[in-house]
Amino acid sequence: MPYALFCNDSQISKAYPDEADVWKLAQRSGLVVDVGTDEERHGPRRMLDNDYEIKSCPAAQGEDPAKNKADAERESRMELQLSS
C-alpha cells in the first residue's frame, strides 16, 4: 500500500511506494524535527512537525507511486546540482 503526507487528515502529498520515501519528502520540506531521546533509544528521535502525519493510502486513479518517487529523486538531484 502506498503512503502519503497528511495534515489534519487531508492528504497533502502525492502517494509514494514506501513510508521511507515520504519521510525523505518531509525532511526536504523542513517538516521533520528532532526531539529528545528516550531511555530505549540513543540519539535524537525524528518526528513530524505540527499536525503532519505519514499514513498509508490508496493511490489516486491513474497515479503511479513509483513514478512519483522517481520524479522526486530526479528533482532532488537537480536541486543539488543547481546549488553547487
XYZ file of N, CA, C and O in Angstrom, residues 15-78:
256
model
N 1.211 10.127 -3.577
C 1.446 8.822 -2.958
C 2.813 8.297 -3.390
O 3.228 8.496 -4.533
N 3.525 7.662 -2.458
C 4.842 7.088 -2.714
C 4.826 5.620 -2.297
O 4.049 5.224 -1.428
N 5.713 4.803 -2.894
C 5.674 3.359 -2.628
C 5.933 2.961 -1.178
O 5.345 2.007 -0.682
N 6.809 3.690 -0.486
C 7.207 3.307 0.871
C 7.095 4.483 1.831
O 7.227 5.644 1.431
N 6.920 4.169 3.096
C 6.876 5.202 4.128
C 8.186 5.990 4.160
O 8.186 7.209 4.362
N 9.316 5.305 3.930
C 10.618 5.975 3.939
C 10.703 7.060 2.869
O 11.349 8.102 3.078
N 10.045 6.854 1.734
C 10.039 7.862 0.675
C 9.344 9.139 1.140
O 9.775 10.252 0.831
N 8.280 8.990 1.901
C 7.546 10.155 2.394
C 8.357 10.872 3.476
O 8.354 12.096 3.555
N 9.092 10.107 4.302
C 9.974 10.730 5.288
C 11.015 11.605 4.587
O 11.315 12.710 5.044
N 11.573 11.121 3.463
C 12.555 11.919 2.713
C 11.919 13.207 2.213
O 12.523 14.279 2.291
N 10.712 13.116 1.679
C 9.992 14.292 1.204
C 9.760 15.272 2.346
O 9.988 16.485 2.204
N 9.318 14.775 3.485
C 9.052 15.631 4.641
C 10.344 16.290 5.131
O 10.349 17.475 5.486
N 11.442 15.548 5.107
C 12.733 16.100 5.532
C 13.152 17.249 4.613
O 13.540 18.316 5.081
N 13.055 17.025 3.301
C 13.427 18.078 2.341
C 12.518 19.295 2.467
O 12.923 20.412 2.184
N 11.280 19.082 2.895
C 10.320 20.172 3.034
C 10.434 20.890 4.378
O 9.687 21.835 4.631
N 11.322 20.427 5.243
C 11.513 21.062 6.541
C 10.453 20.711 7.565
O 10.251 21.453 8.522
N 9.799 19.587 7.398
C 8.722 19.198 8.302
C 9.145 18.201 9.370
O 8.326 17.787 10.179
N 10.417 17.813 9.369
C 10.910 16.834 10.342
C 11.721 17.563 11.407
O 12.577 18.390 11.097
N 11.412 17.275 12.657
C 12.142 17.857 13.773
C 12.746 16.735 14.605
O 12.223 15.624 14.644
N 13.860 17.013 15.245
C 14.476 16.068 16.168
C 14.047 16.441 17.573
O 14.077 17.601 17.958
N 13.626 15.448 18.317
C 13.240 15.678 19.708
C 14.171 14.884 20.600
O 14.921 14.028 20.141
N 14.117 15.153 21.877
C 14.989 14.496 22.829
C 14.903 12.984 22.777
O 13.964 12.406 22.249
N 15.886 12.375 23.349
C 15.956 10.921 23.361
C 15.081 10.360 24.472
O 14.706 11.052 25.402
N 14.771 9.100 24.341
C 14.094 8.410 25.438
C 15.053 7.339 25.953
O 16.144 7.162 25.443
N 14.652 6.633 26.958
C 15.543 5.681 27.605
C 15.892 4.493 26.720
O 16.929 3.871 26.895
N 15.040 4.155 25.755
C 15.261 2.987 24.916
C 16.101 3.276 23.682
O 16.654 2.369 23.081
N 16.181 4.522 23.271
C 16.876 4.856 22.027
C 18.035 5.801 22.316
O 17.956 6.652 23.191
N 19.071 5.658 21.533
C 20.213 6.560 21.640
C 20.118 7.581 20.520
O 19.766 7.250 19.391
N 20.418 8.821 20.805
C 20.349 9.872 19.802
C 18.946 10.440 19.689
O 18.000 9.944 20.294
N 18.824 11.504 18.915
C 17.510 12.147 18.782
C 16.520 11.278 18.011
O 16.898 10.427 17.217
N 15.269 11.507 18.263
C 14.187 10.782 17.605
C 13.528 11.730 16.611
O 13.252 12.884 16.919
N 13.271 11.254 15.393
C 12.638 12.086 14.367
C 11.127 12.110 14.578
O 10.519 11.093 14.873
N 10.557 13.287 14.391
C 9.107 13.451 14.449
C 8.706 14.452 13.380
O 9.498 15.297 12.987
N 7.459 14.375 12.973
C 6.933 15.367 12.053
C 6.440 16.568 12.840
O 5.884 16.438 13.929
N 6.647 17.738 12.287
C 6.249 18.991 12.911
C 4.720 19.123 12.913
O 4.038 18.598 12.031
N 4.205 19.839 13.886
C 2.785 20.201 13.986
C 1.843 19.015 13.813
O 2.005 17.996 14.445
N 0.864 19.160 12.945
C -0.168 18.131 12.777
C 0.088 17.235 11.577
O -0.843 16.633 11.043
N 1.322 17.128 11.120
C 1.643 16.306 9.961
C 1.750 14.841 10.368
O 2.204 14.517 11.460
N 1.319 13.972 9.464
C 1.385 12.525 9.680
C 1.718 11.843 8.365
O 1.418 12.366 7.296
N 2.310 10.674 8.460
C 2.516 9.825 7.293
C 1.599 8.622 7.476
O 1.645 7.958 8.504
N 0.734 8.412 6.490
C -0.230 7.318 6.588
C -0.293 6.557 5.273
O 0.002 7.102 4.215
N -0.714 5.315 5.378
C -0.957 4.549 4.157
C -2.227 5.082 3.511
O -3.121 5.604 4.180
N -2.267 4.971 2.190
C -3.412 5.484 1.451
C -3.454 4.815 0.083
O -2.429 4.367 -0.425
N -4.600 4.775 -0.520
C -4.648 4.268 -1.889
C -4.115 5.334 -2.839
O -4.258 6.533 -2.580
N -3.492 4.916 -3.903
C -3.052 5.866 -4.920
C -4.279 6.393 -5.649
O -5.259 5.672 -5.830
N -4.225 7.653 -6.040
C -5.331 8.229 -6.811
C -5.425 7.514 -8.155
O -4.444 6.933 -8.641
N -6.588 7.554 -8.745
C -6.782 6.898 -10.031
C -5.793 7.467 -11.048
O -5.666 8.677 -11.207
N -5.044 6.580 -11.688
C -4.052 6.982 -12.675
C -2.717 7.406 -12.089
O -1.782 7.696 -12.830
N -2.602 7.463 -10.762
C -1.357 7.868 -10.117
C -0.443 6.659 -9.969
O -0.880 5.572 -9.614
N 0.839 6.857 -10.229
C 1.837 5.795 -10.112
C 2.836 6.172 -9.022
O 3.696 7.033 -9.245
N 2.735 5.575 -7.813
C 3.647 5.916 -6.728
C 5.122 5.749 -7.096
O 5.956 6.554 -6.678
N 5.458 4.729 -7.890
C 6.856 4.532 -8.295
C 7.333 5.698 -9.167
O 8.473 6.161 -9.043
N 6.475 6.196 -10.043
C 6.827 7.357 -10.881
C 6.985 8.603 -10.012
O 7.886 9.412 -10.224
N 6.107 8.771 -9.017
C 6.225 9.902 -8.094
C 7.576 9.875 -7.392
O 8.227 10.912 -7.233
N 8.006 8.682 -6.968
C 9.300 8.542 -6.295
C 10.430 8.903 -7.246
O 11.333 9.657 -6.882
N 10.392 8.395 -8.467
C 11.443 8.684 -9.447
C 11.485 10.179 -9.765
O 12.569 10.769 -9.853
N 10.326 10.808 -9.910
C 10.276 12.250 -10.174
C 10.873 13.039 -9.014
O 11.629 13.992 -9.223
N 10.541 12.660 -7.774
C 11.061 13.361 -6.600
C 12.578 13.205 -6.495
O 13.284 14.161 -6.159
N 13.084 12.018 -6.782
C 14.537 11.802 -6.733
C 15.241 12.622 -7.806
O 16.295 13.203 -7.566
N 14.659 12.697 -9.008
C 15.244 13.483 -10.089
C 15.252 14.971 -9.717
O 16.246 15.664 -9.901
N 14.158 15.470 -9.151
C 14.092 16.868 -8.721
C 15.120 17.163 -7.640
O 15.758 18.215 -7.641
N 15.306 16.229 -6.719
C 16.281 16.408 -5.647
C 17.696 16.494 -6.203
O 18.489 17.336 -5.783
N 18.017 15.629 -7.179
C 19.353 15.675 -7.799
C 19.559 16.993 -8.533
O 20.639 17.577 -8.480
N 18.523 17.482 -9.206
C 18.631 18.749 -9.930
C 18.868 19.901 -8.971
O 19.669 20.793 -9.237
